[in-house]
Amino acid sequence: MIDVIIAGGGPTGVMLAGELRLHGLHALVLEKEAEPTRIVRALGLHARSIEVMDQRGLLDRFLGLGRQYPVGGSFAGIAKPRPDRLDTAHPYILGIPQTITERLLTEHATELGAEIRRGCELVGLSQDKDGVTAELADGTQLRSRYLVGCDGGRSTVRRLLGVGFPGEPARVEWLLGEVEVTMPPEELAAVVAEVRETHKGFGAGPLGDGVYRVVARAEEVAEDRTVPPTLDELKQRVLAIAGTDFGVHSPRWLSRFGDATRLAERYQVGRVLLAGDAAHIHPPLGGQGLNLGIQDAFNLGWKLAAEVDGWAPEGLLDSYHTERRPVAADVLDNTRAQVELTSLEPGPQAVRRLVSELMEFEDVNRYLIEKVTAIGIRYDFGEGHELLGRRLRDVGLKRGRLYALMHGGRGLLLDQTGRLSVAGWADRVDHVVDVSEELDVPAALLRPDGHVAWAGEDQQELLSHLPKWFGAPVN
Ligand SMILES: Cc1cc2nc3c(=O)[nH]c(=O)nc-3n(C[C@H](O)[C@H](O)[C@H](O)COP(=O)(O)OP(=O)(O)OC[C@H]3O[C@@H](n4cnc5c(N)ncnc54)[C@H](O)[C@@H]3O)c2cc1C
C-alpha cells in the first residue's frame, strides 16, 4: 500500500511530494508526460512562495537561478513603488521560469526519496474506507491510502470524482510562444510600446539570443485549446495587432491560454483531494496560479502526513478545504477585478484611474500587494492575538534565523520566555528558546506551514492549543 499517490507532476504535485517525504511517507507521483514540458507559463514567484522555499532550505537554489524585481506593479499592472513597510524578509518578485521552478522542486522531492513515474496517465479511480485504487492508462492498478489530484485545470481526478467546477468559461484567448524574430531589437521595442497603449495584453519581450516571448490575443476562443497554435496563426495575429509580424520564425514552442475562471466545489471527497489548478483556474493577471498551487501543497502536506502517521486530531485534514478554498476564491476575485481594470472601455478606464489614485495611499498599495503576494493571508483560527492564523515572517534570532529552523517541516514553539514546555509533543513540535528583536509576543506556536496556531505566554493556554493542531500527547 502506497501512502499517497499524486496525479500530476507539475509544480503543485512535486511540491506536495517533497512535503510528504519530509514526514517519511511513501509518495508516488504519476505524470502523464514522458518528458518535462518546455512550455514556460509562470514567470516568477511572489513573496509568500519565496518564504516557503526559504522555510524548506531551497531559497539559495531559487535565488541562484532567478532575478529579483521590485514588487510594485503586480496589481493590474498599475505601477507604484513598494510601500515602506512590507511584512516579509523577501520584498521582491523572483523572476524564474516555471520550467526551472518545476525542475528544482522535482530535484528536491527526489532527493528526499519521492518516486516520480513519467509517462503514467491516471485514467480511473475508486475508493473504499481503507484506501484508493488508481488505474493507469496501461491497465496497471495501484493502491494507496490517499490520492491527490494535482493534474491541472482539466483534471481527470476532479472529473472522476464528479466534483463541480463552476465559474465562467473562457471568453478571450491568447496565443503565446517563444520565437526568433528578424526585426532589430530597438525597432521592435518601439512598436511593442506603442501597441501596448491600446492592447494591454500584447507583448514581445527579449529572452536573449534573439529569442522573444510573444503573446497576442487570438481572434476567437479555439474549440480545442489543447491543440497548440501554428506559427502562421501567431504571425497573422501579431500582424493584425501590431501592423508587422516582427519576422517571427523558428518557434521553440507555441501555446494558447484563456481567461476561464473556475473553482472546485469541494477540495476533498473521502480519501481523494484536489490541489493547484485542479481546484482553481483563473487568468494569469498578477501571476498567482503557480504560487497558489505551491501554497496549497504546503498547507496539505503535513496534514496528510499526520493522517497517515495516525496523530492527526479530528478535523485537521478538513481544514485543508476550509482554509485553502477561500484563499483561492479571493484570488479568483482579484483576477476578475484586474481583468476589468485592463479593459480599454471608458468605464473600466475611469475605475482604473481611481484605483491608481487610491494606491497613492500607502495602506491601499500595501493591502493590494499583500493580497497578490499572499503574505496577507489570515486563516480563521477564531478570536485571539493579531498574529493568530497569519504566517510569521522570517525573523532574526540570537542564534540565526527562524526559517532556518523550519526545514524539517515540523511544528515549532518559539519561546522567548524560556518557561514553556511542549513535553508530550516533542516528537512533532520543536521547542526553540531564543529571543528576537523583531517579535513582540512572548511565544508563538507555529504549524509546519509557518502559520501561527497560538501566541501568548501561558503554559495552560498553550496546552489547550497543542492538541488542536498536533493531536494527543505521548508519554
Ligand atoms: C500564460 C500563463 C502565464 C502564467 N503566469 C503565471 C505566473 O507568472 N505566476 C503564477 O503563479 N502562475 C502563472 N500561471 C499559472 C500557472 O502556470 C499554473 O497555475 C500552474 O502551472 C499550476 O500548477 P499545477 O501543478 O497545479 O498544474 P499544471 O502545471 O497544469 O500541472 C499538472 C500536471 O499534471 C499532468 N497530468 C494531467 N492529467 C494527468 C493524468 N490524468 N495523469 C497524470 N498526470 C496528469 C500534466 O501533464 C501536468 O504535468 C500562468 C499561466 C499561464 C497560462
Short mmCIF file of C-alpha atoms and ligand atoms in Angstrom, two decimals:
data_model
loop_
_atom_site.label_atom_id
_atom_site.label_comp_id
_atom_site.label_asym_id
_atom_site.label_seq_id
_atom_site.Cartn_x
_atom_site.Cartn_y
_atom_site.Cartn_z
CA MET A 1 0.00 0.00 0.00
CA ILE A 2 1.45 3.36 -1.10
CA ASP A 3 0.75 6.18 1.36
CA VAL A 4 -0.14 8.91 -1.15
CA ILE A 5 -0.44 8.83 -4.93
CA ILE A 6 -0.15 12.24 -6.52
CA ALA A 7 -1.64 12.52 -10.00
CA GLY A 8 0.31 15.20 -11.89
CA GLY A 9 3.96 16.17 -11.65
CA GLY A 10 3.55 19.93 -12.19
CA PRO A 11 4.71 22.40 -9.53
CA THR A 12 1.86 21.56 -7.14
CA GLY A 13 2.40 17.80 -7.37
CA VAL A 14 6.16 17.82 -6.87
CA MET A 15 5.92 20.38 -4.06
CA LEU A 16 3.46 18.10 -2.29
CA ALA A 17 5.67 15.05 -2.84
CA GLY A 18 8.57 16.85 -1.14
CA GLU A 19 6.40 17.86 1.81
CA LEU A 20 5.17 14.28 2.29
CA ARG A 21 8.70 12.90 2.14
CA LEU A 22 9.78 15.23 4.96
CA HIS A 23 7.50 13.11 7.11
CA GLY A 24 8.74 9.83 5.69
CA LEU A 25 5.62 8.96 3.69
CA HIS A 26 5.78 6.78 0.60
CA ALA A 27 4.78 9.34 -2.05
CA LEU A 28 4.38 8.36 -5.69
CA VAL A 29 3.91 10.99 -8.39
CA LEU A 30 2.27 9.86 -11.63
CA GLU A 31 2.96 12.22 -14.52
CA LYS A 32 1.40 11.53 -17.89
CA GLU A 33 4.05 13.33 -19.96
CA ALA A 34 7.18 11.29 -20.65
CA GLU A 35 9.42 14.39 -20.63
CA PRO A 36 9.30 17.69 -18.72
CA THR A 37 7.46 20.38 -20.70
CA ARG A 38 9.42 23.15 -22.46
CA ILE A 39 6.43 25.49 -22.27
CA VAL A 40 7.04 28.34 -19.85
CA ARG A 41 3.81 29.57 -18.31
CA ALA A 42 4.58 31.25 -14.96
CA LEU A 43 7.46 33.67 -14.87
CA GLY A 44 8.00 34.14 -11.20
CA LEU A 45 7.45 33.64 -7.50
CA HIS A 46 5.84 36.09 -5.11
CA ALA A 47 6.95 36.81 -1.55
CA ARG A 48 4.98 34.05 0.17
CA SER A 49 6.29 31.34 -2.17
CA ILE A 50 9.81 32.71 -1.75
CA GLU A 51 9.29 32.40 2.02
CA VAL A 52 8.06 28.82 1.51
CA MET A 53 11.28 27.99 -0.34
CA ASP A 54 13.24 29.61 2.48
CA GLN A 55 11.33 27.59 5.08
CA ARG A 56 12.39 24.40 3.31
CA GLY A 57 16.02 25.35 2.73
CA LEU A 58 15.54 25.81 -1.02
CA LEU A 59 15.99 29.55 -1.28
CA ASP A 60 19.62 29.56 -2.43
CA ARG A 61 18.79 27.26 -5.33
CA PHE A 62 15.99 29.57 -6.44
CA LEU A 63 17.93 32.79 -5.93
CA GLY A 64 20.83 31.34 -7.89
CA LEU A 65 18.67 30.81 -10.97
CA GLY A 66 16.27 33.74 -10.69
CA ARG A 67 16.31 37.53 -10.88
CA GLN A 68 14.91 39.87 -8.30
CA TYR A 69 12.45 42.56 -9.42
CA PRO A 70 10.71 45.32 -7.46
CA VAL A 71 7.38 44.22 -6.03
CA GLY A 72 5.21 47.15 -7.19
CA GLY A 73 3.07 46.84 -10.32
CA SER A 74 1.65 43.35 -9.76
CA PHE A 75 -1.93 44.53 -9.42
CA ALA A 76 -3.43 45.06 -12.89
CA GLY A 77 -0.03 46.36 -13.99
CA ILE A 78 -0.58 49.63 -12.11
CA ALA A 79 2.95 50.75 -11.35
CA LYS A 80 3.54 52.07 -7.83
CA PRO A 81 6.64 51.97 -5.67
CA ARG A 82 6.85 49.32 -2.97
CA PRO A 83 5.38 50.52 0.32
CA ASP A 84 7.95 51.21 3.03
CA ARG A 85 6.70 48.60 5.44
CA LEU A 86 6.06 45.21 3.91
CA ASP A 87 5.76 42.35 6.35
CA THR A 88 8.30 40.00 4.79
CA ALA A 89 12.04 39.46 4.67
CA HIS A 90 11.64 39.00 0.88
CA PRO A 91 10.03 42.15 -0.54
CA TYR A 92 10.69 41.35 -4.20
CA ILE A 93 9.39 39.26 -7.08
CA LEU A 94 11.69 36.43 -8.06
CA GLY A 95 11.69 36.12 -11.84
CA ILE A 96 12.23 32.45 -12.64
CA PRO A 97 10.66 30.44 -15.47
CA GLN A 98 8.11 27.81 -14.44
CA THR A 99 10.19 25.09 -16.10
CA ILE A 100 13.06 25.85 -13.70
CA THR A 101 10.75 26.03 -10.68
CA GLU A 102 9.40 22.60 -11.64
CA ARG A 103 12.89 21.21 -12.08
CA LEU A 104 14.11 22.49 -8.72
CA LEU A 105 11.07 21.19 -6.87
CA THR A 106 11.32 17.85 -8.66
CA GLU A 107 15.00 17.55 -7.71
CA HIS A 108 14.15 18.40 -4.10
CA ALA A 109 11.35 15.81 -3.96
CA THR A 110 13.50 13.06 -5.47
CA GLU A 111 16.47 13.90 -3.22
CA LEU A 112 14.10 13.35 -0.31
CA GLY A 113 13.08 9.99 -1.76
CA ALA A 114 9.84 10.67 -3.66
CA GLU A 115 9.19 8.41 -6.62
CA ILE A 116 8.22 10.15 -9.85
CA ARG A 117 6.94 7.96 -12.68
CA ARG A 118 6.74 9.71 -16.04
CA GLY A 119 4.62 8.54 -18.95
CA CYS A 120 1.96 7.34 -16.48
CA GLU A 121 -1.53 8.69 -17.00
CA LEU A 122 -4.19 8.17 -14.38
CA VAL A 123 -7.46 7.23 -16.10
CA GLY A 124 -9.63 5.75 -13.35
CA LEU A 125 -10.08 5.68 -9.60
CA SER A 126 -12.31 4.17 -6.96
CA GLN A 127 -12.20 4.37 -3.20
CA ASP A 128 -13.39 2.48 -0.14
CA LYS A 129 -12.97 3.02 3.58
CA ASP A 130 -9.35 1.81 3.61
CA GLY A 131 -7.88 3.35 0.50
CA VAL A 132 -7.96 4.38 -3.13
CA THR A 133 -7.40 2.30 -6.25
CA ALA A 134 -5.90 4.20 -9.15
CA GLU A 135 -6.00 2.88 -12.69
CA LEU A 136 -3.35 3.86 -15.21
CA ALA A 137 -3.73 4.11 -18.98
CA ASP A 138 -1.75 0.87 -19.45
CA GLY A 139 -4.19 -1.00 -17.23
CA THR A 140 -1.94 -1.09 -14.13
CA GLN A 141 -3.78 -0.75 -10.83
CA LEU A 142 -2.18 0.88 -7.79
CA ARG A 143 -3.45 1.09 -4.26
CA SER A 144 -2.84 3.95 -1.81
CA ARG A 145 -4.22 5.36 1.42
CA TYR A 146 -4.84 8.76 -0.17
CA LEU A 147 -4.73 10.24 -3.65
CA VAL A 148 -4.28 13.90 -4.54
CA GLY A 149 -5.26 15.27 -7.94
CA CYS A 150 -2.61 17.82 -8.91
CA ASP A 151 -3.39 17.20 -12.55
CA GLY A 152 -4.09 20.73 -13.71
CA GLY A 153 -7.11 22.70 -14.91
CA ARG A 154 -8.53 19.86 -16.98
CA SER A 155 -8.15 17.50 -14.02
CA THR A 156 -9.12 13.89 -14.66
CA VAL A 157 -9.29 13.31 -10.89
CA ARG A 158 -11.82 16.12 -10.44
CA ARG A 159 -13.93 14.73 -13.29
CA LEU A 160 -13.79 11.17 -11.93
CA LEU A 161 -14.86 12.45 -8.50
CA GLY A 162 -17.78 14.29 -10.09
CA VAL A 163 -16.78 17.50 -8.30
CA GLY A 164 -18.40 20.56 -9.87
CA PHE A 165 -16.16 23.30 -11.30
CA PRO A 166 -18.49 26.28 -11.58
CA GLY A 167 -17.41 29.67 -12.88
CA GLU A 168 -17.04 31.50 -16.16
CA PRO A 169 -15.84 29.87 -19.39
CA ALA A 170 -13.05 31.42 -21.47
CA ARG A 171 -14.30 34.43 -23.40
CA VAL A 172 -10.89 35.54 -24.60
CA GLU A 173 -7.88 33.57 -25.71
CA TRP A 174 -4.22 34.49 -26.19
CA LEU A 175 -1.51 32.85 -28.27
CA LEU A 176 1.82 32.52 -26.54
CA GLY A 177 5.19 31.32 -27.72
CA GLU A 178 8.95 31.61 -27.72
CA VAL A 179 10.12 32.52 -31.21
CA GLU A 180 13.01 34.13 -33.04
CA VAL A 181 12.48 37.47 -34.81
CA THR A 182 14.20 39.28 -37.66
CA MET A 183 13.26 42.85 -36.64
CA PRO A 184 16.07 44.77 -34.84
CA PRO A 185 15.54 44.96 -31.04
CA GLU A 186 15.14 48.78 -30.74
CA GLU A 187 12.60 48.91 -33.55
CA LEU A 188 10.67 46.01 -32.06
CA ALA A 189 10.64 47.56 -28.58
CA ALA A 190 9.26 50.82 -30.01
CA VAL A 191 6.45 49.00 -31.84
CA VAL A 192 5.54 46.99 -28.73
CA ALA A 193 5.45 50.12 -26.54
CA GLU A 194 3.08 51.81 -28.98
CA VAL A 195 0.80 48.78 -29.42
CA ARG A 196 0.51 48.32 -25.66
CA GLU A 197 -1.09 51.76 -25.38
CA THR A 198 -4.21 50.21 -26.88
CA HIS A 199 -3.67 46.45 -26.43
CA LYS A 200 -2.69 45.77 -22.81
CA GLY A 201 -2.45 42.00 -23.30
CA PHE A 202 0.02 42.24 -26.16
CA GLY A 203 3.70 41.66 -25.54
CA ALA A 204 7.04 40.67 -27.02
CA GLY A 205 9.90 40.52 -24.56
CA PRO A 206 13.51 39.52 -25.28
CA LEU A 207 14.80 36.34 -23.63
CA GLY A 208 18.31 36.56 -25.06
CA ASP A 209 19.97 35.02 -28.14
CA GLY A 210 17.37 36.63 -30.43
CA VAL A 211 14.52 34.69 -28.82
CA TYR A 212 11.35 36.55 -27.79
CA ARG A 213 8.35 35.61 -25.66
CA VAL A 214 5.39 36.79 -27.73
CA VAL A 215 1.79 36.99 -26.57
CA ALA A 216 -1.06 38.13 -28.80
CA ARG A 217 -4.81 37.95 -28.45
CA ALA A 218 -6.38 35.27 -30.64
CA GLU A 219 -9.24 36.10 -32.95
CA GLU A 220 -11.56 33.77 -31.07
CA VAL A 221 -11.55 31.02 -28.47
CA ALA A 222 -10.38 27.75 -30.05
CA GLU A 223 -12.68 24.77 -29.79
CA ASP A 224 -9.86 22.57 -28.55
CA ARG A 225 -7.33 24.57 -26.55
CA THR A 226 -5.12 21.54 -26.01
CA VAL A 227 -4.03 21.90 -29.66
CA PRO A 228 -1.18 24.45 -29.87
CA PRO A 229 -1.44 27.23 -32.47
CA THR A 230 0.69 27.13 -35.62
CA LEU A 231 3.46 29.66 -36.27
CA ASP A 232 1.33 31.04 -39.09
CA GLU A 233 -1.59 31.64 -36.70
CA LEU A 234 0.68 33.57 -34.32
CA LYS A 235 2.19 35.52 -37.22
CA GLN A 236 -1.24 36.54 -38.52
CA ARG A 237 -2.36 37.75 -35.10
CA VAL A 238 0.83 39.72 -34.45
CA LEU A 239 0.48 41.32 -37.88
CA ALA A 240 -3.19 42.15 -37.32
CA ILE A 241 -2.50 43.80 -33.94
CA ALA A 242 0.95 45.38 -34.43
CA GLY A 243 0.92 46.06 -38.17
CA THR A 244 4.09 43.98 -38.54
CA ASP A 245 4.82 40.32 -37.72
CA PHE A 246 8.36 41.14 -36.44
CA GLY A 247 9.58 38.42 -38.82
CA VAL A 248 8.78 35.74 -36.24
CA HIS A 249 10.22 32.32 -37.09
CA SER A 250 11.80 29.20 -35.58
CA PRO A 251 9.43 28.72 -32.61
CA ARG A 252 10.84 27.00 -29.52
CA TRP A 253 7.25 26.23 -28.52
CA LEU A 254 3.74 27.62 -29.03
CA SER A 255 0.76 27.50 -26.72
CA ARG A 256 -2.59 29.14 -26.02
CA PHE A 257 -4.40 30.15 -22.84
CA GLY A 258 -7.76 31.65 -21.95
CA ASP A 259 -9.45 33.64 -19.21
CA ALA A 260 -11.70 30.90 -17.79
CA THR A 261 -12.29 31.37 -14.05
CA ARG A 262 -13.49 28.39 -12.04
CA LEU A 263 -13.34 27.00 -8.51
CA ALA A 264 -13.91 23.38 -7.45
CA GLU A 265 -16.96 22.96 -5.24
CA ARG A 266 -15.04 20.70 -2.89
CA TYR A 267 -11.35 20.07 -2.30
CA GLN A 268 -11.91 16.64 -0.77
CA VAL A 269 -14.11 13.64 -1.38
CA GLY A 270 -13.27 10.88 1.10
CA ARG A 271 -9.64 9.88 0.57
CA VAL A 272 -9.17 11.91 -2.59
CA LEU A 273 -8.17 15.57 -2.59
CA LEU A 274 -7.58 18.29 -5.17
CA ALA A 275 -4.80 20.89 -5.24
CA GLY A 276 -3.41 23.53 -7.58
CA ASP A 277 -5.03 24.21 -10.95
CA ALA A 278 -7.12 21.04 -10.50
CA ALA A 279 -9.00 23.01 -7.82
CA HIS A 280 -8.94 26.53 -9.30
CA ILE A 281 -8.23 28.31 -12.57
CA HIS A 282 -8.16 31.99 -13.45
CA PRO A 283 -6.44 34.33 -15.91
CA PRO A 284 -2.73 34.87 -15.22
CA LEU A 285 -3.02 38.53 -14.16
CA GLY A 286 -0.86 39.21 -11.14
CA GLY A 287 0.98 35.91 -11.69
CA GLN A 288 -0.70 33.97 -8.90
CA GLY A 289 -1.72 30.48 -10.10
CA LEU A 290 1.52 28.57 -9.60
CA ASN A 291 2.09 30.35 -6.29
CA LEU A 292 -1.38 29.36 -5.14
CA GLY A 293 -0.77 25.72 -6.06
CA ILE A 294 2.58 25.56 -4.26
CA GLN A 295 0.92 27.02 -1.18
CA ASP A 296 -1.97 24.52 -1.40
CA ALA A 297 0.64 21.77 -1.29
CA PHE A 298 2.39 23.44 1.65
CA ASN A 299 -0.87 23.56 3.56
CA LEU A 300 -1.88 20.00 2.71
CA GLY A 301 1.38 18.06 3.06
CA TRP A 302 1.79 17.96 6.84
CA LYS A 303 -1.94 17.40 7.41
CA LEU A 304 -1.99 14.38 5.13
CA ALA A 305 1.19 13.11 6.78
CA ALA A 306 -0.46 13.48 10.19
CA GLU A 307 -3.44 11.42 8.97
CA VAL A 308 -1.22 8.65 7.61
CA ASP A 309 1.01 8.68 10.70
CA GLY A 310 -2.07 8.43 12.88
CA TRP A 311 -1.63 11.53 15.06
CA ALA A 312 -3.96 13.91 13.22
CA PRO A 313 -6.52 15.49 15.50
CA GLU A 314 -10.18 15.46 14.50
CA GLY A 315 -10.85 17.88 11.64
CA LEU A 316 -7.20 18.57 10.73
CA LEU A 317 -7.50 17.25 7.18
CA ASP A 318 -10.86 19.00 6.71
CA SER A 319 -9.12 22.27 7.48
CA TYR A 320 -7.31 21.98 4.14
CA HIS A 321 -10.59 22.73 2.33
CA THR A 322 -11.81 25.32 4.83
CA GLU A 323 -8.50 27.22 4.78
CA ARG A 324 -7.47 26.99 1.15
CA ARG A 325 -10.75 27.26 -0.78
CA PRO A 326 -11.50 30.81 0.48
CA VAL A 327 -7.93 31.82 -0.43
CA ALA A 328 -8.49 30.60 -4.00
CA ALA A 329 -11.91 32.30 -4.14
CA ASP A 330 -10.19 35.55 -3.21
CA VAL A 331 -7.54 35.09 -5.92
CA LEU A 332 -10.28 34.42 -8.48
CA ASP A 333 -11.98 37.63 -7.42
CA ASN A 334 -8.86 39.74 -7.55
CA THR A 335 -8.06 38.44 -11.04
CA ARG A 336 -11.64 39.18 -12.17
CA ALA A 337 -11.13 42.72 -10.88
CA GLN A 338 -7.76 43.01 -12.62
CA VAL A 339 -9.28 41.83 -15.91
CA GLU A 340 -11.85 44.63 -15.67
CA LEU A 341 -9.13 47.15 -14.87
CA THR A 342 -7.20 46.28 -18.02
CA SER A 343 -10.21 46.81 -20.28
CA LEU A 344 -9.90 49.82 -22.57
CA GLU A 345 -13.60 50.72 -22.28
CA PRO A 346 -14.18 54.18 -20.79
CA GLY A 347 -15.92 52.89 -17.64
CA PRO A 348 -13.19 50.43 -16.54
CA GLN A 349 -10.54 53.00 -17.54
CA ALA A 350 -12.15 55.51 -15.17
CA VAL A 351 -12.16 52.88 -12.40
CA ARG A 352 -8.50 52.15 -13.18
CA ARG A 353 -7.62 55.82 -12.77
CA LEU A 354 -9.48 55.88 -9.48
CA VAL A 355 -7.75 52.69 -8.20
CA SER A 356 -4.43 54.17 -9.25
CA GLU A 357 -5.19 57.32 -7.25
CA LEU A 358 -6.23 55.22 -4.23
CA MET A 359 -2.99 53.28 -4.46
CA GLU A 360 -1.16 56.51 -3.71
CA PHE A 361 -2.30 55.82 -0.15
CA GLU A 362 0.39 53.61 1.30
CA ASP A 363 -2.15 51.40 3.13
CA VAL A 364 -4.12 50.69 -0.05
CA ASN A 365 -0.98 49.92 -2.02
CA ARG A 366 0.24 47.61 0.74
CA TYR A 367 -3.16 45.89 1.02
CA LEU A 368 -3.19 45.01 -2.68
CA ILE A 369 0.43 43.84 -2.63
CA GLU A 370 -0.24 41.67 0.42
CA LYS A 371 -3.16 40.14 -1.47
CA VAL A 372 -1.29 39.30 -4.68
CA THR A 373 1.85 38.13 -2.88
CA ALA A 374 -0.27 36.10 -0.40
CA ILE A 375 1.58 37.43 2.65
CA GLY A 376 -1.67 38.96 3.89
CA ILE A 377 -3.46 35.61 4.28
CA ARG A 378 -5.04 35.02 7.65
CA TYR A 379 -6.76 31.69 8.25
CA ASP A 380 -9.72 31.76 10.59
CA PHE A 381 -8.44 30.20 13.83
CA GLY A 382 -11.01 32.09 15.90
CA GLU A 383 -10.60 35.08 18.19
CA GLY A 384 -7.19 35.89 19.58
CA HIS A 385 -3.87 37.63 19.09
CA GLU A 386 -3.46 39.60 15.85
CA LEU A 387 -0.82 37.12 14.64
CA LEU A 388 -3.20 34.16 15.05
CA GLY A 389 -3.85 32.47 11.69
CA ARG A 390 -1.20 34.52 9.89
CA ARG A 391 2.11 33.12 8.78
CA LEU A 392 5.02 34.53 10.74
CA ARG A 393 7.61 36.34 8.66
CA ASP A 394 11.21 35.21 8.97
CA VAL A 395 12.75 36.93 12.00
CA GLY A 396 16.29 37.14 13.26
CA LEU A 397 17.04 35.20 16.46
CA LYS A 398 20.14 35.28 18.63
CA ARG A 399 21.28 32.02 17.08
CA GLY A 400 20.34 32.66 13.45
CA ARG A 401 17.11 33.00 11.54
CA LEU A 402 13.74 31.49 12.32
CA TYR A 403 13.11 29.94 8.88
CA ALA A 404 16.42 28.09 9.05
CA LEU A 405 14.92 26.12 11.94
CA MET A 406 11.89 25.01 9.92
CA HIS A 407 13.45 22.98 7.12
CA GLY A 408 12.19 19.69 8.55
CA GLY A 409 8.53 20.65 8.26
CA ARG A 410 7.74 20.17 11.95
CA GLY A 411 5.76 22.37 14.31
CA LEU A 412 7.79 24.91 16.28
CA LEU A 413 7.33 26.72 19.57
CA LEU A 414 9.35 29.91 19.53
CA ASP A 415 9.67 30.66 23.23
CA GLN A 416 11.13 33.97 24.34
CA THR A 417 10.22 33.31 27.98
CA GLY A 418 12.16 30.09 28.49
CA ARG A 419 9.37 28.94 30.81
CA LEU A 420 7.20 26.94 28.39
CA SER A 421 7.19 23.26 27.50
CA VAL A 422 5.97 21.01 24.69
CA ALA A 423 6.53 17.81 26.65
CA GLY A 424 4.25 15.17 25.16
CA TRP A 425 4.51 16.67 21.66
CA ALA A 426 8.30 16.78 21.32
CA ASP A 427 8.14 14.17 18.54
CA ARG A 428 6.08 16.61 16.41
CA VAL A 429 6.96 20.08 17.73
CA ASP A 430 10.40 21.64 18.18
CA HIS A 431 10.92 23.89 21.19
CA VAL A 432 13.20 26.82 20.44
CA VAL A 433 14.12 29.04 23.37
CA ASP A 434 15.53 32.22 21.89
CA VAL A 435 14.72 35.89 21.54
CA SER A 436 14.07 38.16 18.61
CA GLU A 437 14.04 41.93 18.49
CA GLU A 438 11.53 41.64 15.64
CA LEU A 439 8.91 39.72 17.60
CA ASP A 440 6.84 41.44 20.26
CA VAL A 441 4.97 38.41 21.57
CA PRO A 442 6.41 36.25 24.39
CA ALA A 443 5.89 32.99 22.50
CA ALA A 444 4.37 31.72 19.26
CA LEU A 445 3.39 28.19 18.28
CA LEU A 446 3.89 27.68 14.55
CA ARG A 447 2.36 24.96 12.43
CA PRO A 448 4.67 23.21 9.94
CA ASP A 449 3.45 25.71 7.31
CA GLY A 450 4.57 28.61 9.48
CA HIS A 451 1.08 29.85 10.41
CA VAL A 452 0.65 30.98 14.00
CA ALA A 453 -1.50 28.47 15.89
CA TRP A 454 -1.16 30.25 19.24
CA ALA A 455 0.54 33.34 20.63
CA GLY A 456 0.92 34.19 24.31
CA GLU A 457 2.88 33.24 27.41
CA ASP A 458 0.69 30.96 29.48
CA GLN A 459 1.54 27.24 29.61
CA GLN A 460 -2.06 26.20 30.31
CA GLU A 461 -3.25 28.14 27.28
CA LEU A 462 -0.52 26.54 25.18
CA LEU A 463 -1.59 23.10 26.40
CA SER A 464 -5.13 23.78 25.26
CA HIS A 465 -3.94 24.71 21.75
CA LEU A 466 -1.34 22.00 21.08
CA PRO A 467 -3.86 19.12 20.69
CA LYS A 468 -5.96 21.10 18.22
CA TRP A 469 -3.12 21.01 15.66
CA PHE A 470 -0.77 18.30 16.86
CA GLY A 471 -3.08 15.65 18.33
CA ALA A 472 -2.82 13.84 21.63
CA PRO A 473 0.35 13.99 23.75
CA VAL A 474 2.50 10.90 24.11
CA ASN A 475 4.36 9.93 27.23
C1 LIG B 1 0.39 32.27 -19.88
C2 LIG B 1 0.39 31.89 -18.44
C3 LIG B 1 1.18 32.60 -17.57
C4 LIG B 1 1.17 32.30 -16.22
N1 LIG B 1 1.95 33.03 -15.39
C5 LIG B 1 1.94 32.76 -14.08
C6 LIG B 1 2.78 33.49 -13.18
O1 LIG B 1 3.54 34.38 -13.58
N2 LIG B 1 2.74 33.17 -11.88
C7 LIG B 1 1.96 32.17 -11.41
O2 LIG B 1 1.95 31.92 -10.19
N3 LIG B 1 1.17 31.43 -12.23
C8 LIG B 1 1.15 31.70 -13.55
N4 LIG B 1 0.39 30.94 -14.39
C9 LIG B 1 -0.39 29.82 -13.84
C10 LIG B 1 0.47 28.55 -13.65
O3 LIG B 1 1.09 28.21 -14.87
C11 LIG B 1 -0.42 27.40 -13.16
O4 LIG B 1 -1.23 27.87 -12.12
C12 LIG B 1 0.43 26.21 -12.68
O5 LIG B 1 1.05 25.56 -13.76
C13 LIG B 1 -0.42 25.20 -11.92
O6 LIG B 1 0.38 24.15 -11.50
P1 LIG B 1 -0.24 22.70 -11.24
O7 LIG B 1 0.89 21.83 -10.84
O8 LIG B 1 -1.39 22.84 -10.32
O9 LIG B 1 -0.85 22.25 -12.65
P2 LIG B 1 -0.07 22.00 -14.05
O10 LIG B 1 1.12 22.87 -14.15
O11 LIG B 1 -1.12 22.09 -15.07
O12 LIG B 1 0.44 20.52 -13.91
C14 LIG B 1 -0.43 19.42 -14.00
C15 LIG B 1 0.38 18.20 -14.40
O13 LIG B 1 -0.48 17.06 -14.38
C16 LIG B 1 -0.21 16.25 -15.51
N5 LIG B 1 -1.42 15.47 -15.75
C17 LIG B 1 -2.61 15.91 -16.25
N6 LIG B 1 -3.50 14.90 -16.28
C18 LIG B 1 -2.87 13.82 -15.78
C19 LIG B 1 -3.30 12.48 -15.56
N7 LIG B 1 -4.54 12.07 -15.84
N8 LIG B 1 -2.40 11.59 -15.04
C20 LIG B 1 -1.12 12.01 -14.74
N9 LIG B 1 -0.68 13.27 -14.95
C21 LIG B 1 -1.56 14.16 -15.44
C22 LIG B 1 0.13 17.25 -16.58
O14 LIG B 1 0.89 16.65 -17.62
C23 LIG B 1 0.93 18.29 -15.81
O15 LIG B 1 2.30 18.00 -15.79
C24 LIG B 1 0.37 31.24 -15.75
C25 LIG B 1 -0.41 30.50 -16.62
C26 LIG B 1 -0.41 30.82 -17.97
C27 LIG B 1 -1.25 30.04 -18.91
#
